[in-house]
PDB file of C-alpha atoms in Angstrom:
ATOM      1  CA  UNK A   1      -1.860  18.190  35.975  1.00 69.00           C
ATOM      2  CA  UNK A   2      -3.434  16.050  38.354  1.00 77.00           C
ATOM      3  CA  UNK A   3      -1.570  13.180  37.301  1.00 82.00           C
ATOM      4  CA  UNK A   4       1.626  14.939  38.029  1.00 83.00           C
ATOM      5  CA  UNK A   5       0.920  15.531  41.137  1.00 84.00           C
ATOM      6  CA  UNK A   6       0.008  12.259  41.592  1.00 88.00           C
ATOM      7  CA  UNK A   7       3.024  10.511  40.330  1.00 89.00           C
ATOM      8  CA  UNK A   8       5.579  13.459  42.543  1.00 88.00           C
ATOM      9  CA  UNK A   9       3.237  12.018  45.647  1.00 87.00           C
ATOM     10  CA  UNK A  10       4.134   8.776  44.091  1.00 88.00           C
ATOM     11  CA  UNK A  11       7.500   8.935  43.868  1.00 88.00           C
ATOM     12  CA  UNK A  12       7.383  10.936  47.398  1.00 83.00           C
ATOM     13  CA  UNK A  13       5.850   7.759  49.588  1.00 84.00           C
ATOM     14  CA  UNK A  14       8.432   5.460  47.624  1.00 85.00           C
ATOM     15  CA  UNK A  15      11.492   7.532  48.817  1.00 81.00           C
ATOM     16  CA  UNK A  16      10.394   7.791  52.627  1.00 71.00           C
TER      17      UNK A  16
ATOM     18  CA  UNK B   1       4.492 -37.101 -23.995  1.00 50.00           C
ATOM     19  CA  UNK B   2       4.362 -38.110 -27.336  1.00 51.00           C
ATOM     20  CA  UNK B   3       2.141 -36.658 -29.082  1.00 52.00           C
ATOM     21  CA  UNK B   4       3.789 -33.303 -27.668  1.00 52.00           C
ATOM     22  CA  UNK B   5       6.740 -34.368 -29.725  1.00 54.00           C
ATOM     23  CA  UNK B   6       4.799 -34.496 -32.991  1.00 63.00           C
ATOM     24  CA  UNK B   7       3.362 -31.387 -32.371  1.00 57.00           C
ATOM     25  CA  UNK B   8       4.952 -28.709 -34.864  1.00 67.00           C
ATOM     26  CA  UNK B   9       3.423 -25.658 -33.320  1.00 72.00           C
ATOM     27  CA  UNK B  10       4.518 -24.167 -30.807  1.00 74.00           C
ATOM     28  CA  UNK B  11       2.261 -22.287 -29.042  1.00 75.00           C
ATOM     29  CA  UNK B  12      -0.154 -25.811 -28.972  1.00 73.00           C
ATOM     30  CA  UNK B  13       2.648 -27.667 -27.583  1.00 71.00           C
ATOM     31  CA  UNK B  14       2.657 -25.056 -24.718  1.00 75.00           C
ATOM     32  CA  UNK B  15      -1.232 -25.473 -23.937  1.00 71.00           C
ATOM     33  CA  UNK B  16      -1.020 -29.161 -24.097  1.00 69.00           C
ATOM     34  CA  UNK B  17       1.888 -28.783 -21.677  1.00 67.00           C
ATOM     35  CA  UNK B  18       0.073 -26.236 -19.472  1.00 62.00           C
ATOM     36  CA  UNK B  19      -3.226 -28.571 -19.163  1.00 59.00           C
ATOM     37  CA  UNK B  20      -1.329 -31.479 -17.983  1.00 56.00           C
ATOM     38  CA  UNK B  21      -0.569 -29.873 -15.052  1.00 55.00           C
ATOM     39  CA  UNK B  22       2.367 -27.516 -13.453  1.00 53.00           C
ATOM     40  CA  UNK B  23       5.702 -28.300 -14.693  1.00 51.00           C
ATOM     41  CA  UNK B  24       6.264 -30.824 -11.778  1.00 49.00           C
ATOM     42  CA  UNK B  25       6.900 -33.799 -14.035  1.00 47.00           C
ATOM     43  CA  UNK B  26      10.175 -34.393 -15.762  1.00 48.00           C
ATOM     44  CA  UNK B  27       8.048 -34.974 -19.125  1.00 47.00           C
ATOM     45  CA  UNK B  28       6.412 -31.579 -19.337  1.00 47.00           C
ATOM     46  CA  UNK B  29       9.849 -29.907 -17.898  1.00 46.00           C
ATOM     47  CA  UNK B  30      11.728 -31.463 -20.361  1.00 48.00           C
ATOM     48  CA  UNK B  31       9.021 -29.796 -23.235  1.00 45.00           C
ATOM     49  CA  UNK B  32       9.763 -26.326 -21.429  1.00 48.00           C
ATOM     50  CA  UNK B  33      12.872 -26.222 -21.685  1.00 47.00           C
ATOM     51  CA  UNK B  34      13.064 -27.417 -25.248  1.00 47.00           C
ATOM     52  CA  UNK B  35      10.562 -24.139 -26.026  1.00 48.00           C
ATOM     53  CA  UNK B  36      12.676 -22.112 -23.974  1.00 47.00           C
ATOM     54  CA  UNK B  37      16.105 -22.467 -25.407  1.00 46.00           C
ATOM     55  CA  UNK B  38      14.453 -22.410 -28.989  1.00 47.00           C
ATOM     56  CA  UNK B  39      12.902 -18.501 -27.859  1.00 50.00           C
ATOM     57  CA  UNK B  40      16.754 -18.257 -26.353  1.00 50.00           C
ATOM     58  CA  UNK B  41      15.211 -17.581 -23.036  1.00 51.00           C
ATOM     59  CA  UNK B  42      16.905 -17.500 -19.680  1.00 52.00           C
ATOM     60  CA  UNK B  43      17.348 -20.818 -18.038  1.00 52.00           C
ATOM     61  CA  UNK B  44      14.325 -21.729 -14.935  1.00 52.00           C
ATOM     62  CA  UNK B  45      14.889 -20.112 -11.893  1.00 53.00           C
ATOM     63  CA  UNK B  46      13.356 -21.620  -8.904  1.00 59.00           C
ATOM     64  CA  UNK B  47      12.540 -18.134  -7.271  1.00 70.00           C
ATOM     65  CA  UNK B  48       9.479 -16.754  -5.749  1.00 75.00           C
ATOM     66  CA  UNK B  49       7.694 -15.456  -8.945  1.00 78.00           C
ATOM     67  CA  UNK B  50       7.724 -18.679 -10.629  1.00 79.00           C
ATOM     68  CA  UNK B  51       6.755 -20.853  -7.730  1.00 77.00           C
ATOM     69  CA  UNK B  52       3.872 -18.410  -7.408  1.00 78.00           C
ATOM     70  CA  UNK B  53       3.322 -19.411 -11.219  1.00 81.00           C
ATOM     71  CA  UNK B  54       3.390 -22.725 -10.932  1.00 78.00           C
ATOM     72  CA  UNK B  55       1.496 -22.932  -7.867  1.00 76.00           C
ATOM     73  CA  UNK B  56      -1.568 -21.223  -9.935  1.00 75.00           C
ATOM     74  CA  UNK B  57      -1.390 -22.480 -13.402  1.00 71.00           C
ATOM     75  CA  UNK B  58      -3.661 -24.932 -12.546  1.00 56.00           C
ATOM     76  CA  UNK B  59      -6.281 -21.966 -12.206  1.00 61.00           C
ATOM     77  CA  UNK B  60      -4.969 -21.304 -15.988  1.00 60.00           C
ATOM     78  CA  UNK B  61      -7.084 -23.526 -17.581  1.00 53.00           C
ATOM     79  CA  UNK B  62      -9.960 -23.695 -15.298  1.00 53.00           C
ATOM     80  CA  UNK B  63     -10.999 -20.092 -15.575  1.00 52.00           C
ATOM     81  CA  UNK B  64      -9.963 -17.331 -17.735  1.00 50.00           C
ATOM     82  CA  UNK B  65      -7.425 -16.490 -15.538  1.00 44.00           C
ATOM     83  CA  UNK B  66      -5.247 -14.053 -17.743  1.00 49.00           C
ATOM     84  CA  UNK B  67      -6.111 -10.686 -18.862  1.00 50.00           C
ATOM     85  CA  UNK B  68      -5.289  -9.029 -22.090  1.00 50.00           C
ATOM     86  CA  UNK B  69      -2.385  -6.368 -22.076  1.00 50.00           C
ATOM     87  CA  UNK B  70      -1.814  -3.607 -24.424  1.00 50.00           C
ATOM     88  CA  UNK B  71       0.716  -4.262 -27.376  1.00 51.00           C
ATOM     89  CA  UNK B  72       3.831  -3.838 -26.810  1.00 51.00           C
ATOM     90  CA  UNK B  73       7.056  -4.761 -29.363  1.00 53.00           C
ATOM     91  CA  UNK B  74       9.557  -7.277 -28.799  1.00 52.00           C
ATOM     92  CA  UNK B  75      12.751  -7.457 -29.569  1.00 50.00           C
ATOM     93  CA  UNK B  76      12.971 -11.203 -31.634  1.00 50.00           C
ATOM     94  CA  UNK B  77      11.036  -9.653 -34.962  1.00 51.00           C
ATOM     95  CA  UNK B  78      12.499 -13.151 -36.939  1.00 54.00           C
ATOM     96  CA  UNK B  79      10.088 -14.975 -34.816  1.00 54.00           C
ATOM     97  CA  UNK B  80       6.595 -15.888 -37.326  1.00 54.00           C
ATOM     98  CA  UNK B  81       3.053 -15.872 -34.809  1.00 55.00           C
ATOM     99  CA  UNK B  82       1.199 -18.924 -35.390  1.00 56.00           C
ATOM    100  CA  UNK B  83      -2.885 -18.553 -34.614  1.00 55.00           C
ATOM    101  CA  UNK B  84      -4.029 -21.826 -32.944  1.00 53.00           C
ATOM    102  CA  UNK B  85      -5.740 -24.168 -34.832  1.00 55.00           C
ATOM    103  CA  UNK B  86      -9.550 -23.990 -35.116  1.00 55.00           C
ATOM    104  CA  UNK B  87     -11.489 -27.274 -33.892  1.00 57.00           C
ATOM    105  CA  UNK B  88     -13.288 -28.438 -31.516  1.00 57.00           C
ATOM    106  CA  UNK B  89     -10.922 -29.851 -29.393  1.00 59.00           C
ATOM    107  CA  UNK B  90      -9.110 -26.187 -29.147  1.00 57.00           C
ATOM    108  CA  UNK B  91      -8.766 -24.878 -25.251  1.00 61.00           C
ATOM    109  CA  UNK B  92     -10.468 -22.550 -23.233  1.00 61.00           C
ATOM    110  CA  UNK B  93      -7.364 -20.143 -23.611  1.00 62.00           C
ATOM    111  CA  UNK B  94      -7.680 -20.409 -27.277  1.00 62.00           C
ATOM    112  CA  UNK B  95     -11.552 -19.314 -27.752  1.00 63.00           C
ATOM    113  CA  UNK B  96     -11.016 -17.066 -25.663  1.00 64.00           C
ATOM    114  CA  UNK B  97      -8.103 -15.817 -26.941  1.00 62.00           C
ATOM    115  CA  UNK B  98     -10.065 -15.691 -30.267  1.00 60.00           C
ATOM    116  CA  UNK B  99     -12.767 -14.109 -28.735  1.00 59.00           C
ATOM    117  CA  UNK B 100     -11.115 -11.150 -27.220  1.00 59.00           C
ATOM    118  CA  UNK B 101      -9.047 -10.637 -30.282  1.00 56.00           C
ATOM    119  CA  UNK B 102      -9.947  -6.983 -31.807  1.00 54.00           C
ATOM    120  CA  UNK B 103     -11.425  -7.113 -35.106  1.00 51.00           C
ATOM    121  CA  UNK B 104      -8.634  -4.195 -36.890  1.00 50.00           C
ATOM    122  CA  UNK B 105      -5.370  -4.582 -34.940  1.00 53.00           C
ATOM    123  CA  UNK B 106      -3.051  -1.439 -36.173  1.00 53.00           C
ATOM    124  CA  UNK B 107       0.383  -2.742 -35.815  1.00 53.00           C
ATOM    125  CA  UNK B 108       3.113  -0.138 -34.340  1.00 55.00           C
ATOM    126  CA  UNK B 109       3.853   2.742 -36.577  1.00 56.00           C
ATOM    127  CA  UNK B 110       7.659   1.624 -36.963  1.00 53.00           C
ATOM    128  CA  UNK B 111       6.369  -1.933 -38.165  1.00 55.00           C
ATOM    129  CA  UNK B 112       3.842   0.383 -40.586  1.00 55.00           C
ATOM    130  CA  UNK B 113       6.754   2.623 -41.741  1.00 53.00           C
ATOM    131  CA  UNK B 114       9.255  -0.866 -42.431  1.00 55.00           C
ATOM    132  CA  UNK B 115       6.075  -2.619 -44.311  1.00 54.00           C
ATOM    133  CA  UNK B 116       5.929   0.682 -46.242  1.00 55.00           C
ATOM    134  CA  UNK B 117       9.219   0.457 -48.003  1.00 51.00           C
ATOM    135  CA  UNK B 118       9.965  -3.261 -47.665  1.00 51.00           C
ATOM    136  CA  UNK B 119       6.900  -5.705 -47.305  1.00 48.00           C
ATOM    137  CA  UNK B 120       4.575  -2.831 -49.814  1.00 48.00           C
ATOM    138  CA  UNK B 121       3.876  -5.991 -52.008  1.00 47.00           C
ATOM    139  CA  UNK B 122       3.233  -8.557 -49.651  1.00 48.00           C
ATOM    140  CA  UNK B 123       0.583  -6.739 -47.446  1.00 46.00           C
ATOM    141  CA  UNK B 124      -2.419  -7.992 -48.133  1.00 45.00           C
ATOM    142  CA  UNK B 125      -5.972  -6.855 -46.917  1.00 45.00           C
ATOM    143  CA  UNK B 126      -7.553  -6.812 -43.057  1.00 45.00           C
ATOM    144  CA  UNK B 127     -10.588  -7.707 -44.637  1.00 46.00           C
ATOM    145  CA  UNK B 128     -10.043 -11.447 -45.598  1.00 47.00           C
ATOM    146  CA  UNK B 129      -9.306 -12.351 -42.407  1.00 49.00           C
ATOM    147  CA  UNK B 130     -12.759 -11.768 -40.501  1.00 48.00           C
ATOM    148  CA  UNK B 131     -11.344 -13.529 -37.174  1.00 49.00           C
ATOM    149  CA  UNK B 132      -8.519 -10.709 -36.666  1.00 47.00           C
ATOM    150  CA  UNK B 133      -5.707 -12.642 -37.659  1.00 49.00           C
ATOM    151  CA  UNK B 134      -2.772 -11.590 -39.934  1.00 48.00           C
ATOM    152  CA  UNK B 135      -1.950 -14.161 -42.706  1.00 47.00           C
ATOM    153  CA  UNK B 136       1.001 -16.011 -41.742  1.00 50.00           C
ATOM    154  CA  UNK B 137       3.403 -15.450 -44.324  1.00 48.00           C
ATOM    155  CA  UNK B 138       4.079 -11.684 -43.784  1.00 51.00           C
ATOM    156  CA  UNK B 139       3.149 -11.168 -40.029  1.00 52.00           C
ATOM    157  CA  UNK B 140       5.434 -11.016 -37.099  1.00 55.00           C
ATOM    158  CA  UNK B 141       5.759 -11.160 -33.354  1.00 54.00           C
ATOM    159  CA  UNK B 142       6.616  -7.661 -32.774  1.00 56.00           C
ATOM    160  CA  UNK B 143       3.100  -6.230 -33.960  1.00 55.00           C
ATOM    161  CA  UNK B 144       0.987  -8.986 -32.233  1.00 56.00           C
ATOM    162  CA  UNK B 145      -0.999  -7.647 -28.944  1.00 58.00           C
ATOM    163  CA  UNK B 146       0.453 -10.490 -26.570  1.00 58.00           C
ATOM    164  CA  UNK B 147      -0.728 -12.321 -24.230  1.00 56.00           C
ATOM    165  CA  UNK B 148       1.007 -12.106 -20.610  1.00 56.00           C
ATOM    166  CA  UNK B 149      -0.272 -15.285 -18.952  1.00 55.00           C
ATOM    167  CA  UNK B 150       2.061 -13.729 -15.834  1.00 55.00           C
ATOM    168  CA  UNK B 151      -0.752 -11.419 -15.004  1.00 50.00           C
ATOM    169  CA  UNK B 152      -2.855 -12.978 -12.899  1.00 51.00           C
ATOM    170  CA  UNK B 153      -6.645 -11.904 -11.352  1.00 50.00           C
ATOM    171  CA  UNK B 154      -5.594 -13.554  -8.017  1.00 49.00           C
ATOM    172  CA  UNK B 155      -4.624 -11.423  -5.211  1.00 49.00           C
ATOM    173  CA  UNK B 156      -1.424 -13.518  -4.345  1.00 46.00           C
ATOM    174  CA  UNK B 157       0.267 -11.656  -6.854  1.00 46.00           C
ATOM    175  CA  UNK B 158       1.914  -8.705  -7.420  1.00 48.00           C
ATOM    176  CA  UNK B 159      -0.061  -5.857  -9.556  1.00 52.00           C
ATOM    177  CA  UNK B 160       1.572  -2.836 -10.880  1.00 54.00           C
ATOM    178  CA  UNK B 161       0.175   0.269  -8.784  1.00 57.00           C
ATOM    179  CA  UNK B 162      -2.493   2.117 -10.965  1.00 66.00           C
ATOM    180  CA  UNK B 163      -2.455   5.821 -10.733  1.00 78.00           C
ATOM    181  CA  UNK B 164      -6.073   7.098 -10.486  1.00 82.00           C
ATOM    182  CA  UNK B 165      -6.867   4.428  -8.119  1.00 87.00           C
ATOM    183  CA  UNK B 166      -3.859   5.379  -5.396  1.00 87.00           C
ATOM    184  CA  UNK B 167      -5.163   9.098  -6.083  1.00 88.00           C
ATOM    185  CA  UNK B 168      -8.216   8.219  -4.960  1.00 90.00           C
ATOM    186  CA  UNK B 169      -7.454   6.097  -2.112  1.00 92.00           C
ATOM    187  CA  UNK B 170      -5.126   9.107  -0.932  1.00 90.00           C
ATOM    188  CA  UNK B 171      -8.127  11.357  -1.360  1.00 90.00           C
ATOM    189  CA  UNK B 172     -10.136   9.060   0.612  1.00 91.00           C
ATOM    190  CA  UNK B 173      -7.276   8.581   3.270  1.00 91.00           C
ATOM    191  CA  UNK B 174      -7.113  11.835   3.650  1.00 90.00           C
ATOM    192  CA  UNK B 175     -10.915  13.008   3.799  1.00 90.00           C
ATOM    193  CA  UNK B 176     -11.153  10.450   6.882  1.00 91.00           C
ATOM    194  CA  UNK B 177      -7.937  11.615   8.598  1.00 89.00           C
ATOM    195  CA  UNK B 178      -9.449  15.422   8.531  1.00 88.00           C
ATOM    196  CA  UNK B 179     -12.648  14.188  10.451  1.00 87.00           C
ATOM    197  CA  UNK B 180     -10.583  12.211  12.641  1.00 85.00           C
ATOM    198  CA  UNK B 181      -8.811  15.231  13.904  1.00 82.00           C
ATOM    199  CA  UNK B 182     -11.739  17.155  13.967  1.00 79.00           C
ATOM    200  CA  UNK B 183     -13.204  14.145  16.245  1.00 78.00           C
ATOM    201  CA  UNK B 184     -10.211  14.398  18.762  1.00 72.00           C
ATOM    202  CA  UNK B 185     -10.770  18.397  18.825  1.00 69.00           C
ATOM    203  CA  UNK B 186     -14.498  17.934  19.656  1.00 67.00           C
ATOM    204  CA  UNK B 187     -13.911  15.191  22.263  1.00 63.00           C
ATOM    205  CA  UNK B 188     -10.673  17.069  24.127  1.00 60.00           C
ATOM    206  CA  UNK B 189     -12.804  19.929  23.887  1.00 58.00           C
ATOM    207  CA  UNK B 190     -15.883  18.570  25.545  1.00 59.00           C
ATOM    208  CA  UNK B 191     -13.699  16.660  28.292  1.00 58.00           C
ATOM    209  CA  UNK B 192     -11.406  19.912  29.185  1.00 53.00           C
ATOM    210  CA  UNK B 193     -14.859  21.447  29.848  1.00 54.00           C
ATOM    211  CA  UNK B 194     -16.825  19.331  32.371  1.00 56.00           C
ATOM    212  CA  UNK B 195     -13.621  17.725  34.136  1.00 74.00           C
ATOM    213  CA  UNK B 196     -11.345  21.407  34.896  1.00 78.00           C
ATOM    214  CA  UNK B 197     -13.487  21.400  38.170  1.00 80.00           C
ATOM    215  CA  UNK B 198     -12.645  17.933  38.635  1.00 84.00           C
ATOM    216  CA  UNK B 199      -8.936  18.602  38.119  1.00 84.00           C
ATOM    217  CA  UNK B 200      -8.948  21.474  40.331  1.00 85.00           C
ATOM    218  CA  UNK B 201     -10.346  19.212  43.437  1.00 87.00           C
ATOM    219  CA  UNK B 202      -8.370  16.300  42.883  1.00 88.00           C
ATOM    220  CA  UNK B 203      -5.266  19.158  42.591  1.00 87.00           C
ATOM    221  CA  UNK B 204      -6.254  20.948  45.772  1.00 89.00           C
ATOM    222  CA  UNK B 205      -6.718  17.230  47.650  1.00 91.00           C
ATOM    223  CA  UNK B 206      -3.046  15.709  46.311  1.00 92.00           C
ATOM    224  CA  UNK B 207      -1.816  19.062  47.210  1.00 91.00           C
ATOM    225  CA  UNK B 208      -2.402  18.600  50.770  1.00 91.00           C
ATOM    226  CA  UNK B 209      -1.862  14.950  50.933  1.00 91.00           C
ATOM    227  CA  UNK B 210       1.868  16.448  49.697  1.00 90.00           C
ATOM    228  CA  UNK B 211       2.378  19.140  52.476  1.00 89.00           C
ATOM    229  CA  UNK B 212       1.210  16.540  55.376  1.00 89.00           C
ATOM    230  CA  UNK B 213       3.067  14.115  53.865  1.00 88.00           C
ATOM    231  CA  UNK B 214       6.443  16.122  53.633  1.00 86.00           C
ATOM    232  CA  UNK B 215       5.305  17.841  57.592  1.00 84.00           C
ATOM    233  CA  UNK B 216       5.373  14.222  58.790  1.00 84.00           C
ATOM    234  CA  UNK B 217       8.011  12.552  57.067  1.00 80.00           C
ATOM    235  CA  UNK B 218      11.223  15.213  57.460  1.00 75.00           C
ATOM    236  CA  UNK B 219      14.042  14.009  58.961  1.00 74.00           C
ATOM    237  CA  UNK B 220      15.180  16.922  60.905  1.00 81.00           C
ATOM    238  CA  UNK B 221      14.300  20.764  61.041  1.00 83.00           C
ATOM    239  CA  UNK B 222      16.176  21.788  58.935  1.00 86.00           C
ATOM    240  CA  UNK B 223      15.655  20.476  55.991  1.00 84.00           C
ATOM    241  CA  UNK B 224      12.099  20.891  56.497  1.00 84.00           C
ATOM    242  CA  UNK B 225      12.577  24.301  57.056  1.00 86.00           C
ATOM    243  CA  UNK B 226      14.234  24.469  53.958  1.00 87.00           C
ATOM    244  CA  UNK B 227      11.445  22.206  51.943  1.00 85.00           C
ATOM    245  CA  UNK B 228       8.509  24.603  53.045  1.00 85.00           C
ATOM    246  CA  UNK B 229      10.498  27.827  51.817  1.00 88.00           C
ATOM    247  CA  UNK B 230      10.444  26.358  48.700  1.00 90.00           C
ATOM    248  CA  UNK B 231       8.777  27.632  45.505  1.00 87.00           C
ATOM    249  CA  UNK B 232       7.440  23.834  45.011  1.00 87.00           C
ATOM    250  CA  UNK B 233       5.395  24.038  48.545  1.00 89.00           C
ATOM    251  CA  UNK B 234       4.366  27.474  47.997  1.00 89.00           C
ATOM    252  CA  UNK B 235       2.680  26.475  45.218  1.00 87.00           C
ATOM    253  CA  UNK B 236       1.146  23.610  46.637  1.00 89.00           C
ATOM    254  CA  UNK B 237      -0.066  25.352  49.709  1.00 90.00           C
ATOM    255  CA  UNK B 238      -1.267  28.193  47.725  1.00 88.00           C
ATOM    256  CA  UNK B 239      -3.348  25.607  45.456  1.00 89.00           C
ATOM    257  CA  UNK B 240      -4.481  23.374  48.822  1.00 89.00           C
ATOM    258  CA  UNK B 241      -6.106  26.560  49.976  1.00 88.00           C
ATOM    259  CA  UNK B 242      -7.305  27.690  47.029  1.00 86.00           C
ATOM    260  CA  UNK B 243      -5.511  30.921  46.035  1.00 87.00           C
ATOM    261  CA  UNK B 244      -4.005  29.666  42.917  1.00 86.00           C
ATOM    262  CA  UNK B 245      -6.879  27.721  40.705  1.00 85.00           C
ATOM    263  CA  UNK B 246      -6.828  26.243  37.286  1.00 82.00           C
ATOM    264  CA  UNK B 247      -7.101  28.418  34.799  1.00 79.00           C
ATOM    265  CA  UNK B 248      -8.395  27.485  30.832  1.00 76.00           C
ATOM    266  CA  UNK B 249      -6.359  29.824  28.237  1.00 73.00           C
ATOM    267  CA  UNK B 250      -8.067  29.393  24.748  1.00 67.00           C
ATOM    268  CA  UNK B 251      -4.713  30.822  22.728  1.00 61.00           C
ATOM    269  CA  UNK B 252      -3.999  34.455  21.885  1.00 56.00           C
ATOM    270  CA  UNK B 253      -2.110  35.399  19.116  1.00 48.00           C
ATOM    271  CA  UNK B 254       1.032  34.765  20.446  1.00 51.00           C
ATOM    272  CA  UNK B 255       0.097  31.296  22.044  1.00 51.00           C
ATOM    273  CA  UNK B 256      -1.389  29.793  19.349  1.00 51.00           C
ATOM    274  CA  UNK B 257      -2.158  26.330  21.492  1.00 55.00           C
ATOM    275  CA  UNK B 258      -4.938  25.768  24.099  1.00 63.00           C
ATOM    276  CA  UNK B 259      -3.824  25.115  27.301  1.00 68.00           C
ATOM    277  CA  UNK B 260      -4.821  24.688  31.065  1.00 74.00           C
ATOM    278  CA  UNK B 261      -2.024  26.689  33.847  1.00 79.00           C
ATOM    279  CA  UNK B 262      -2.568  27.875  37.563  1.00 83.00           C
ATOM    280  CA  UNK B 263      -3.665  31.684  37.722  1.00 82.00           C
ATOM    281  CA  UNK B 264      -4.206  33.825  40.989  1.00 84.00           C
ATOM    282  CA  UNK B 265      -8.272  33.442  41.817  1.00 81.00           C
ATOM    283  CA  UNK B 266      -8.197  37.765  42.873  1.00 82.00           C
ATOM    284  CA  UNK B 267      -6.028  38.981  40.153  1.00 81.00           C
ATOM    285  CA  UNK B 268      -6.430  36.191  37.545  1.00 77.00           C
ATOM    286  CA  UNK B 269      -2.693  36.576  36.769  1.00 78.00           C
ATOM    287  CA  UNK B 270      -0.992  33.446  35.572  1.00 78.00           C
ATOM    288  CA  UNK B 271       1.098  32.023  38.279  1.00 78.00           C
ATOM    289  CA  UNK B 272       4.669  31.134  37.966  1.00 72.00           C
ATOM    290  CA  UNK B 273       6.526  31.349  34.691  1.00 69.00           C
ATOM    291  CA  UNK B 274       4.927  32.355  31.471  1.00 67.00           C
ATOM    292  CA  UNK B 275       3.568  29.744  28.555  1.00 65.00           C
ATOM    293  CA  UNK B 276       5.473  30.199  25.587  1.00 69.00           C
ATOM    294  CA  UNK B 277       4.218  27.236  23.116  1.00 68.00           C
ATOM    295  CA  UNK B 278       6.555  25.693  21.073  1.00 73.00           C
ATOM    296  CA  UNK B 279       5.697  24.217  17.706  1.00 73.00           C
ATOM    297  CA  UNK B 280       5.460  20.606  16.974  1.00 76.00           C
ATOM    298  CA  UNK B 281       7.522  19.819  13.934  1.00 78.00           C
ATOM    299  CA  UNK B 282      10.773  18.726  13.039  1.00 78.00           C
ATOM    300  CA  UNK B 283      13.801  20.999  11.916  1.00 67.00           C
TER     301      UNK B 283
END
């Protein structure tokens, strides 16, 4: 579960 | 080579040819072809099986690398079998053959019937031949147990799969697979039991990071408002402030699969959509 959230966060950081 | 040509016995000729080594020389090939043509065998093919046979042919002379197989009937009824001659210089093949040959060999039933009708006068008592050989005059190769030289005990050649051994291997494999699956379940239970709190702590930290990141990086006010009103950001806020926690479902009659999901800390109800287990199988 936390891995999914981590991947969402990483994706947000990359997109910014 | 000359001694080969003087041999009248086909079996001895074949043995003396193999003792010289693999069929790579011209002389051996010639004599082998001659025997092959007499037995109406197909021409020699340089395929994989033959190459393996040639490769292992030297082992045939050094050790007992052949095995006896059960009697089989050959189509050539006219070819007369001749036993290896008794002498001191006989090959290991002949010695092993004589030693292992069964004392009382019963020919196939169809041959027994044929002998009753046709060769009744020719049959002699088997006790006259203590070494297990029939007399040459009324013996044909059709009822003789064939020693197959192409079945080796070496691991390099293909063996027919023994169904009994195969079933034993399958049973052992199933047992190992069952124990392996059991270990996986225990490991998963231990891991999920100890790490659920750690997982929840990590989730809280990540949710806070995401909220903070979105606050700081939203391009304009309108986008920021829409983002904050989304279900996702609402869930992140609830996780970060602890109103929604992780809960382990031990499975119900409806959902047999164990899973970890979000639930409201106060009421204990599941947050978001209800979990539905989907059976993992190919339709």
